[in-house]
mmCIF file of C-alpha atoms in Angstrom:
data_model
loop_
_atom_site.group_PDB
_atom_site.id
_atom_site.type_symbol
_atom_site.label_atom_id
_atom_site.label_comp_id
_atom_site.label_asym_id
_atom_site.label_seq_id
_atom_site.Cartn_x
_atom_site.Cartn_y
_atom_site.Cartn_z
ATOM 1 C CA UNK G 1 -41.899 220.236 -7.427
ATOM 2 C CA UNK G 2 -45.143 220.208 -5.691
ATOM 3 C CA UNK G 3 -45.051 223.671 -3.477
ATOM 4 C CA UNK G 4 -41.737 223.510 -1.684
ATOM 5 C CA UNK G 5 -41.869 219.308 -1.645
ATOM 6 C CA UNK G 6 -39.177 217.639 -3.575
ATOM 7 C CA UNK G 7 -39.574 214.932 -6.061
ATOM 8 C CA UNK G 8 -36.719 212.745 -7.798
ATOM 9 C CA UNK G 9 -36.543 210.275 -9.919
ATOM 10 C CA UNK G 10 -33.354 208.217 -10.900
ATOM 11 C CA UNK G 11 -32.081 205.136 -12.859
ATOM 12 C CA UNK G 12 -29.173 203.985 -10.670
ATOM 13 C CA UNK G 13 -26.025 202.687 -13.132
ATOM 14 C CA UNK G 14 -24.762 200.305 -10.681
ATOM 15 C CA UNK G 15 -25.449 197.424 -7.314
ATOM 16 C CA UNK G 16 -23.921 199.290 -4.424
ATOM 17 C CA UNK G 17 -24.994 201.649 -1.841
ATOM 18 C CA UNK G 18 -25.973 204.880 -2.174
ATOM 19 C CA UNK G 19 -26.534 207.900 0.403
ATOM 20 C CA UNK G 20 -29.321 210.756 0.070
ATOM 21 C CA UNK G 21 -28.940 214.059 0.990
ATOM 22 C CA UNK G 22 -31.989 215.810 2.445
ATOM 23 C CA UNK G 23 -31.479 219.902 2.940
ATOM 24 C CA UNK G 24 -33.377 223.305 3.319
ATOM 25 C CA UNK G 25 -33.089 225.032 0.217
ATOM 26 C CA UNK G 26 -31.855 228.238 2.537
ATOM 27 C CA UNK G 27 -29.828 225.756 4.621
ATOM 28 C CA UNK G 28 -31.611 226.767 7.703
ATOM 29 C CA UNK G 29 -33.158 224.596 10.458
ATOM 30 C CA UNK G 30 -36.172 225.023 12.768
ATOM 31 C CA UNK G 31 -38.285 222.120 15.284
ATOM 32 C CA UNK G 32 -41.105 222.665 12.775
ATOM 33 C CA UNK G 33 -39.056 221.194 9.500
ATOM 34 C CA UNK G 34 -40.267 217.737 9.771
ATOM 35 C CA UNK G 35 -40.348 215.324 6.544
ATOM 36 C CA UNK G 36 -40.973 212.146 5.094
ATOM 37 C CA UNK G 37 -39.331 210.594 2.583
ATOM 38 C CA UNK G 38 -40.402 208.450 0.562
ATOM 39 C CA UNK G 39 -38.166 206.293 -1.691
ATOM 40 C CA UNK G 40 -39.453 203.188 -3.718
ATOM 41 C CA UNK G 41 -38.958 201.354 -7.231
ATOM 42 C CA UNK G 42 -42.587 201.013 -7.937
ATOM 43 C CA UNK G 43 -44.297 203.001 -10.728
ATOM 44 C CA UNK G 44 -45.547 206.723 -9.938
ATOM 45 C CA UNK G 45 -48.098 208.448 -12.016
ATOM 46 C CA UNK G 46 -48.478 212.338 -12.036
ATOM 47 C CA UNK G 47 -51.512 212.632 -13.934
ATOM 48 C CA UNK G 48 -53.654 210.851 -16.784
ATOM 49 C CA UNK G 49 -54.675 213.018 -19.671
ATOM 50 C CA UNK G 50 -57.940 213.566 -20.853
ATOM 51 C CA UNK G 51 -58.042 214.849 -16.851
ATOM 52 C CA UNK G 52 -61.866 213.741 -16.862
ATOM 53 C CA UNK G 53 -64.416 211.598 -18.166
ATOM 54 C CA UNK G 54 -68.151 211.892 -18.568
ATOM 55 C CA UNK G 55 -70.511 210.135 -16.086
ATOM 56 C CA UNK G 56 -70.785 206.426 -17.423
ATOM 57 C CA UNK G 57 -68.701 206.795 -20.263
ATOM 58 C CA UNK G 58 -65.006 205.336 -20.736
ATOM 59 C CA UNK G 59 -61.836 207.068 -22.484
ATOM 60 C CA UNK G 60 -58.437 205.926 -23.272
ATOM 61 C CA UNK G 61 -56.393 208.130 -21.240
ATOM 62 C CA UNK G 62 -52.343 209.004 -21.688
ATOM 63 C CA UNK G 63 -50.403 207.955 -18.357
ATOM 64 C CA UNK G 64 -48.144 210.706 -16.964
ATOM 65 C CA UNK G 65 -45.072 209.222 -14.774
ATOM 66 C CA UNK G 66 -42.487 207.156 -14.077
ATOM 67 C CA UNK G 67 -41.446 203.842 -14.198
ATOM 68 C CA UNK G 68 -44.934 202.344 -15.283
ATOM 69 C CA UNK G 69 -43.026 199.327 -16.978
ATOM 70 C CA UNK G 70 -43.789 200.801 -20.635
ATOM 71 C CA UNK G 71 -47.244 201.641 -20.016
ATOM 72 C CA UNK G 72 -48.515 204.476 -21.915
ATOM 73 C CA UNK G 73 -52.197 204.446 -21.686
ATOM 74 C CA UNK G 74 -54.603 203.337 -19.784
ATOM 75 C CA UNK G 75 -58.498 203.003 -20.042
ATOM 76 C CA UNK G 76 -60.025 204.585 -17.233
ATOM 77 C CA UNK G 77 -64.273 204.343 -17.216
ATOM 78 C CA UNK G 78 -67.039 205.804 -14.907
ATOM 79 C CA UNK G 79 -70.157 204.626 -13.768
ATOM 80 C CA UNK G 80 -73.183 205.966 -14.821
ATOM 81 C CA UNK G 81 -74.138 206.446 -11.275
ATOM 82 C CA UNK G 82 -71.035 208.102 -10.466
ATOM 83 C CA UNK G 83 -71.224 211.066 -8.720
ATOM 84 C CA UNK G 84 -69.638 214.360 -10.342
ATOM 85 C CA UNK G 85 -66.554 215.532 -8.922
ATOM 86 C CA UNK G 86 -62.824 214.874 -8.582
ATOM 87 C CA UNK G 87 -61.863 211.120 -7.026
ATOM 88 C CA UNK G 88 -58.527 209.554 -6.775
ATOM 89 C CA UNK G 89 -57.861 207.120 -9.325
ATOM 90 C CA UNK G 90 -54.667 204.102 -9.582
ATOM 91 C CA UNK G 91 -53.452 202.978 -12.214
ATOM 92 C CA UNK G 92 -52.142 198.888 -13.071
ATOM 93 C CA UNK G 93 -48.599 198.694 -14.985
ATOM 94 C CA UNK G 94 -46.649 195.788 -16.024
ATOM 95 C CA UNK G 95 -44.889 197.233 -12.531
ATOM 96 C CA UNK G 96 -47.787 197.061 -10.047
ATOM 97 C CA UNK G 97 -50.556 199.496 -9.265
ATOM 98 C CA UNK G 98 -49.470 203.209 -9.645
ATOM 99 C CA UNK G 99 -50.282 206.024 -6.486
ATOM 100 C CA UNK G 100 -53.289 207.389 -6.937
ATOM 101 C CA UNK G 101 -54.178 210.396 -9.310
ATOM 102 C CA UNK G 102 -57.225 212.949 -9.564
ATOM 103 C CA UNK G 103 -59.099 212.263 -12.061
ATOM 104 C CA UNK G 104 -62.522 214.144 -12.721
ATOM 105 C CA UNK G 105 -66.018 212.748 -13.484
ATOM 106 C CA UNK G 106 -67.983 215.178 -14.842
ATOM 107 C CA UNK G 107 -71.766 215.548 -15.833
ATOM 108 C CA UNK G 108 -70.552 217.721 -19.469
ATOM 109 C CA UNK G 109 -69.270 216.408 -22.193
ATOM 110 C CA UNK G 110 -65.603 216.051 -22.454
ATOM 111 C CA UNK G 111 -63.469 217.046 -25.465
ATOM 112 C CA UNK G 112 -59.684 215.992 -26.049
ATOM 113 C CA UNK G 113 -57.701 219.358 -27.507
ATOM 114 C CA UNK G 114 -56.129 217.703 -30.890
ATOM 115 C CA UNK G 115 -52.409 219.375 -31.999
ATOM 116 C CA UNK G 116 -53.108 222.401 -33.794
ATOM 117 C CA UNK G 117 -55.605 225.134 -32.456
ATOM 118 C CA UNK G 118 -52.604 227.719 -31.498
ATOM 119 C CA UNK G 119 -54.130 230.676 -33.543
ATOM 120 C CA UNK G 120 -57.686 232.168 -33.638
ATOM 121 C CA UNK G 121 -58.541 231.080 -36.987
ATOM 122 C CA UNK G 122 -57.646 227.492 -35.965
ATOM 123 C CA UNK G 123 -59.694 227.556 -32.662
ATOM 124 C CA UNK G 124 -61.864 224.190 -31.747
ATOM 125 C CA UNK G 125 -65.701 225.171 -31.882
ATOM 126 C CA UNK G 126 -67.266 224.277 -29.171
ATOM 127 C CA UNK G 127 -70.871 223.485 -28.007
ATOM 128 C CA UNK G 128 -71.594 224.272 -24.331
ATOM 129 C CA UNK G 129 -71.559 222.760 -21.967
ATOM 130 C CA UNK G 130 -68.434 221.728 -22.076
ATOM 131 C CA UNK G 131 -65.091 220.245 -20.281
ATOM 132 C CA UNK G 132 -61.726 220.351 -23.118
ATOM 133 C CA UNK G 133 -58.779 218.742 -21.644
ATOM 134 C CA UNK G 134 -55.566 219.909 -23.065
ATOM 135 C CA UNK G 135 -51.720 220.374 -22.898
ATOM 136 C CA UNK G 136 -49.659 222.862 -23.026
ATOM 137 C CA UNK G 137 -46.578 220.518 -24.313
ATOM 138 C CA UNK G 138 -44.566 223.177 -25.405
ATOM 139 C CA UNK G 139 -43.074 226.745 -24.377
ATOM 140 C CA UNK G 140 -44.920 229.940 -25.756
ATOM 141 C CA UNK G 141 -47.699 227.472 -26.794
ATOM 142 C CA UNK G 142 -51.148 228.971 -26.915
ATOM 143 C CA UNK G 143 -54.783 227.020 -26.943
ATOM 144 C CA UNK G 144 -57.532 228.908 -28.723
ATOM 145 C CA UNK G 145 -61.663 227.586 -28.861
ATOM 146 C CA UNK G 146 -64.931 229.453 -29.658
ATOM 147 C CA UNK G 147 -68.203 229.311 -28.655
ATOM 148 C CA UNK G 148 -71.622 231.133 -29.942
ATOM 149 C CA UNK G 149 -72.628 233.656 -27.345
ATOM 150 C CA UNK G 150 -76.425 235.428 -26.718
ATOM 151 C CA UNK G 151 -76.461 239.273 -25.831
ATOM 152 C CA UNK G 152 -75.984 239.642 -21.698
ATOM 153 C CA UNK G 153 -75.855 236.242 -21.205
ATOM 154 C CA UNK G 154 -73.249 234.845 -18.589
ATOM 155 C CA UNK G 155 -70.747 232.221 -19.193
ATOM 156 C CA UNK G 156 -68.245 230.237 -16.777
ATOM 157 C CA UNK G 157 -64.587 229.447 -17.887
ATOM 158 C CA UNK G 158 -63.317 227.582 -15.100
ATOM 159 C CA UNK G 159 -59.580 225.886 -15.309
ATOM 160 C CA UNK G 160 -58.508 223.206 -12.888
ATOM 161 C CA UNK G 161 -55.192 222.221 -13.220
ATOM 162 C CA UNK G 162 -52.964 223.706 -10.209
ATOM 163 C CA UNK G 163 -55.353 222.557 -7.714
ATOM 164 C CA UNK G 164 -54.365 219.088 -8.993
ATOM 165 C CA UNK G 165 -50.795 219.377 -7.946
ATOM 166 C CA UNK G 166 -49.624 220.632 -11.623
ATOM 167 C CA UNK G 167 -47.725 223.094 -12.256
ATOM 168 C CA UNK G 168 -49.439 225.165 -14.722
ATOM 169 C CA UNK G 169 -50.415 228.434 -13.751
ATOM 170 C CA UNK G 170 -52.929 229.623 -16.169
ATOM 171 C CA UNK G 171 -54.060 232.520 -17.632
ATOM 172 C CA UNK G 172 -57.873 232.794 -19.786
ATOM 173 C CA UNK G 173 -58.097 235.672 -22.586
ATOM 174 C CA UNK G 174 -61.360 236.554 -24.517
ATOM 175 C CA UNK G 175 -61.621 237.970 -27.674
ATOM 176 C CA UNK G 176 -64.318 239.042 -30.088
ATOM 177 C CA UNK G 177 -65.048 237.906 -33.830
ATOM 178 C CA UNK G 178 -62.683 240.872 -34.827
ATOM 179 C CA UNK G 179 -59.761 239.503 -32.906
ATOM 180 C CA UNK G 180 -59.767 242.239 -30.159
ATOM 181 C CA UNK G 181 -59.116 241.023 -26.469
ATOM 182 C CA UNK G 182 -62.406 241.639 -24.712
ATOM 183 C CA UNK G 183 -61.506 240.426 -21.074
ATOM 184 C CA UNK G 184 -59.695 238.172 -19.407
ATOM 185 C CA UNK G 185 -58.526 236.227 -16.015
ATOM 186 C CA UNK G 186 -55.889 235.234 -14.003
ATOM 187 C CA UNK G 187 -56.246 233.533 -10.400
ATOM 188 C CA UNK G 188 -58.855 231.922 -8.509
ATOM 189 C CA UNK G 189 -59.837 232.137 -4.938
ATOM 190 C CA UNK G 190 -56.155 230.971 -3.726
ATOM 191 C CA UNK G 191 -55.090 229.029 -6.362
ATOM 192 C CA UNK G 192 -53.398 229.681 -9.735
ATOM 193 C CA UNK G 193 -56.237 228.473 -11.740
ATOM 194 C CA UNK G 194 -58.439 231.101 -13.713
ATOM 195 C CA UNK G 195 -61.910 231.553 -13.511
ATOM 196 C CA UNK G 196 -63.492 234.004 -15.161
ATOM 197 C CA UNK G 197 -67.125 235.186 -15.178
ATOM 198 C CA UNK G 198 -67.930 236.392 -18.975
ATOM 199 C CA UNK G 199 -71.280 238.410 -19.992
ATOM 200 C CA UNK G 200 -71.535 238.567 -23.630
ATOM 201 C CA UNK G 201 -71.466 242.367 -24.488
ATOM 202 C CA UNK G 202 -73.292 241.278 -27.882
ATOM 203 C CA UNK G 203 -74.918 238.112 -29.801
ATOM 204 C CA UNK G 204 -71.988 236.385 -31.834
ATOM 205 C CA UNK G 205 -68.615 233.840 -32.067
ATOM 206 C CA UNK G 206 -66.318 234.632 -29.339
ATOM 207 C CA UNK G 207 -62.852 233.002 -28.895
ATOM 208 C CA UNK G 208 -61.147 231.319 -25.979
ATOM 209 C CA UNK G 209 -57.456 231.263 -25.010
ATOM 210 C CA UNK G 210 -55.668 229.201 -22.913
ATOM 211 C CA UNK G 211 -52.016 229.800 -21.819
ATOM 212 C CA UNK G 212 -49.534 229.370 -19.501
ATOM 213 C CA UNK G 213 -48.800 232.747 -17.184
ATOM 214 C CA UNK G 214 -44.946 232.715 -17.661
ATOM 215 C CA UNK G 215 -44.713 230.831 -21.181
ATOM 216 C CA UNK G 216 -43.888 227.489 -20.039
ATOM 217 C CA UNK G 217 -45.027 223.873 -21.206
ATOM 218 C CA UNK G 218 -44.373 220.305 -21.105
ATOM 219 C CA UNK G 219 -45.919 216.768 -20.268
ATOM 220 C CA UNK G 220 -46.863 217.636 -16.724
ATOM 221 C CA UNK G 221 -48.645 221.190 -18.450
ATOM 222 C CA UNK G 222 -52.115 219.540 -18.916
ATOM 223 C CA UNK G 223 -55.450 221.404 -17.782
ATOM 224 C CA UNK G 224 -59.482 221.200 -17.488
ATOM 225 C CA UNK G 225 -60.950 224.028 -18.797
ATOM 226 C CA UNK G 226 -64.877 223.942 -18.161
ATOM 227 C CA UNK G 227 -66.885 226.506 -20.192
ATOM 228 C CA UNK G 228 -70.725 226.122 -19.437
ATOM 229 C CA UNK G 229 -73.960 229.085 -19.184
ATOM 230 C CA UNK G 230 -74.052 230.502 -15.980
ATOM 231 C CA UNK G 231 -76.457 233.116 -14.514
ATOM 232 C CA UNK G 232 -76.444 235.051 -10.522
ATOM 233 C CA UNK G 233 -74.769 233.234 -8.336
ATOM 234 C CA UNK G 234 -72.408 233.693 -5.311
ATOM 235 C CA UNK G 235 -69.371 232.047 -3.502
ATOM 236 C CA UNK G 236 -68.655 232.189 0.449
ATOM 237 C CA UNK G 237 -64.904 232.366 1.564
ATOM 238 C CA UNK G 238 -63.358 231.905 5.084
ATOM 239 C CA UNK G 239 -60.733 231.040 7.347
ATOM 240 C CA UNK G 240 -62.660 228.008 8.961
ATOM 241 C CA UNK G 241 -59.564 226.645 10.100
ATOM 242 C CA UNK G 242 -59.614 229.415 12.918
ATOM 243 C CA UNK G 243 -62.825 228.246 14.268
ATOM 244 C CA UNK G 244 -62.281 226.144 16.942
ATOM 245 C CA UNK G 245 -65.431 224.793 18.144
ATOM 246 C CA UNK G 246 -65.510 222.773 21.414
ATOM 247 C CA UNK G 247 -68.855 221.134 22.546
ATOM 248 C CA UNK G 248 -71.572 223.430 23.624
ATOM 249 C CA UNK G 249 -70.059 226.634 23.179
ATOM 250 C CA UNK G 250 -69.990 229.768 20.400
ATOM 251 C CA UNK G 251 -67.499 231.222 17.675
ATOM 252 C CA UNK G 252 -67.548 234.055 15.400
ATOM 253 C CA UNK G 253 -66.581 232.462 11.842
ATOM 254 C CA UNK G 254 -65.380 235.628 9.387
ATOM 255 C CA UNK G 255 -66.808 234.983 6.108
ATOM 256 C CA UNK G 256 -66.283 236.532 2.366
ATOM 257 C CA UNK G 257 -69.219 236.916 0.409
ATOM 258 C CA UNK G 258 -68.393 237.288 -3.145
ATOM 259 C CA UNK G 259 -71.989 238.663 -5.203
ATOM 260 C CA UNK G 260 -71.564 237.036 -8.950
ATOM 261 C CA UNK G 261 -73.217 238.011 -11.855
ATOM 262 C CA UNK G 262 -75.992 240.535 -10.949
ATOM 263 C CA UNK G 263 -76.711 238.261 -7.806
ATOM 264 C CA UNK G 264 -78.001 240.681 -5.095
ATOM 265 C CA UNK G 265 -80.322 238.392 -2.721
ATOM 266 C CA UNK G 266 -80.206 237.393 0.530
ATOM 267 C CA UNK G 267 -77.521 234.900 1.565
ATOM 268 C CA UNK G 268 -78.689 232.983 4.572
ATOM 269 C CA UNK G 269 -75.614 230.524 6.617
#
């Protein structure tokens, strides 16, 4: 459900007792496969949809779970001196307070993706910058938008949405006024979400599509799609993890330098 972590959720028919069965999917064993389980009848949320908010604004957002008592939305509101980024949010139910949930406070504006853009000519206009939150509800479904580019200027399409413990793995297409794919993206930096760095080959409309790598869609197939101007810019990678540092001594750390954009400057760390 979540990586190789199970998840179930059940409405027993009867009083009585009940046994659960906990296995390796390969029915194999090792000192290493610990686990917790968790079992409870209070309400669990997956996700909330819009995904994000703008700093000190509020939105009525869709609650996506179980057993919230009947629940089905939920208004969820930021502070104007909230900071931007993702924070864990719970929600209250007839049933109690739900787990926390990512939600996103962000610094753009935020649109909510109505029913209905799942062809170029009906593609949401959009004016940058920009966060759209949409879902993917059904199978084969397709998301278009378009934005007015300038010549050689650089644009960010950034989807979060598998980094959030959902299970869409998505997949960003460009196309020109004409219709004809331009350029596109797949995964991130270890993670299923695209990001794609787009320079405008010319002045003009370009169009946006959103879409699921292997077809799929459903309740749980929501996403963040952040389109905003970008320019040169860089990202550092590396296996920190293998650093270990005790007091007063040295390490080598590895590191990736990935040159965005035109960026060719010094990097100092």
């Amino acid at each position: 459900f979540i990586g190789g972590d199970s998840f179930l959720t059940c409405k027993l028919p009867e009083d009585g007792d009940y046994f659960l069965e906990v296995r390796d999917t390969r029915y194999i064993g090792n000192r290493k496969y610990v686990y917790c389980v968790t079992i409870a009848d209070q309400p669990f949320a997956h996700a909330v949809f819009p995904m994000a908010v703008q700093q000190g604004q509020t939105t009525e957002a869709t609650v996506i779970g179980h057993n919230l008592g009947g629940l089905k939305k939920s208004t969820v509101r930021s502070a104007a001196n909230d900071s931007p980024g993702w924070k864990k949010v719970s929600i209250q139910t007839p049933r109690g307070l739900t787990n926390p949930v990512p939600m996103l406070v962000s610094a753009y504006p935020q649109l909510v993706a109505k029913v209905g853009n799942f062809s170029i000519a009906e593609a949401i206009r959009l004016l940058l910058p920009v966060g759209v939150n949409g879902q993917l509800s059904k199978r084969d479904e397709v998301h278009f938008y378009s934005f007015d580019a300038k010549k050689h200027a650089y644009y960010l399409l950034e989807i979060e949405s598998d980094r959030r413990d959902l299970p869409l793995d998505s997949v960003i297409d460009i196309y020109d006024s004409a219709g004809k794919r331009v350029t596109g993206a797949d995964d991130g930096y270890y993670t299923k979400d695209a990001q794609l760095d787009f320079k405008a080959p010319s002045d003009g409309k370009f169009f946006v599509s959103v879409r699921d790598l292997h077809n799929r869609g459903g309740e749980r197939f929501i996403y963040n799609l952040r389109v905003v101007p970008s320019g040169p810019d860089f990202e550092v990678h590396g296996k920190y993890y293998y650093a270990q540092l005790a007091p007063g001594t040295r390490m080598i750390w590895f590191a990736r330098l990935s040159r965005r954009n035109g960026f060719n400057g010094p990097v100092e760390m």
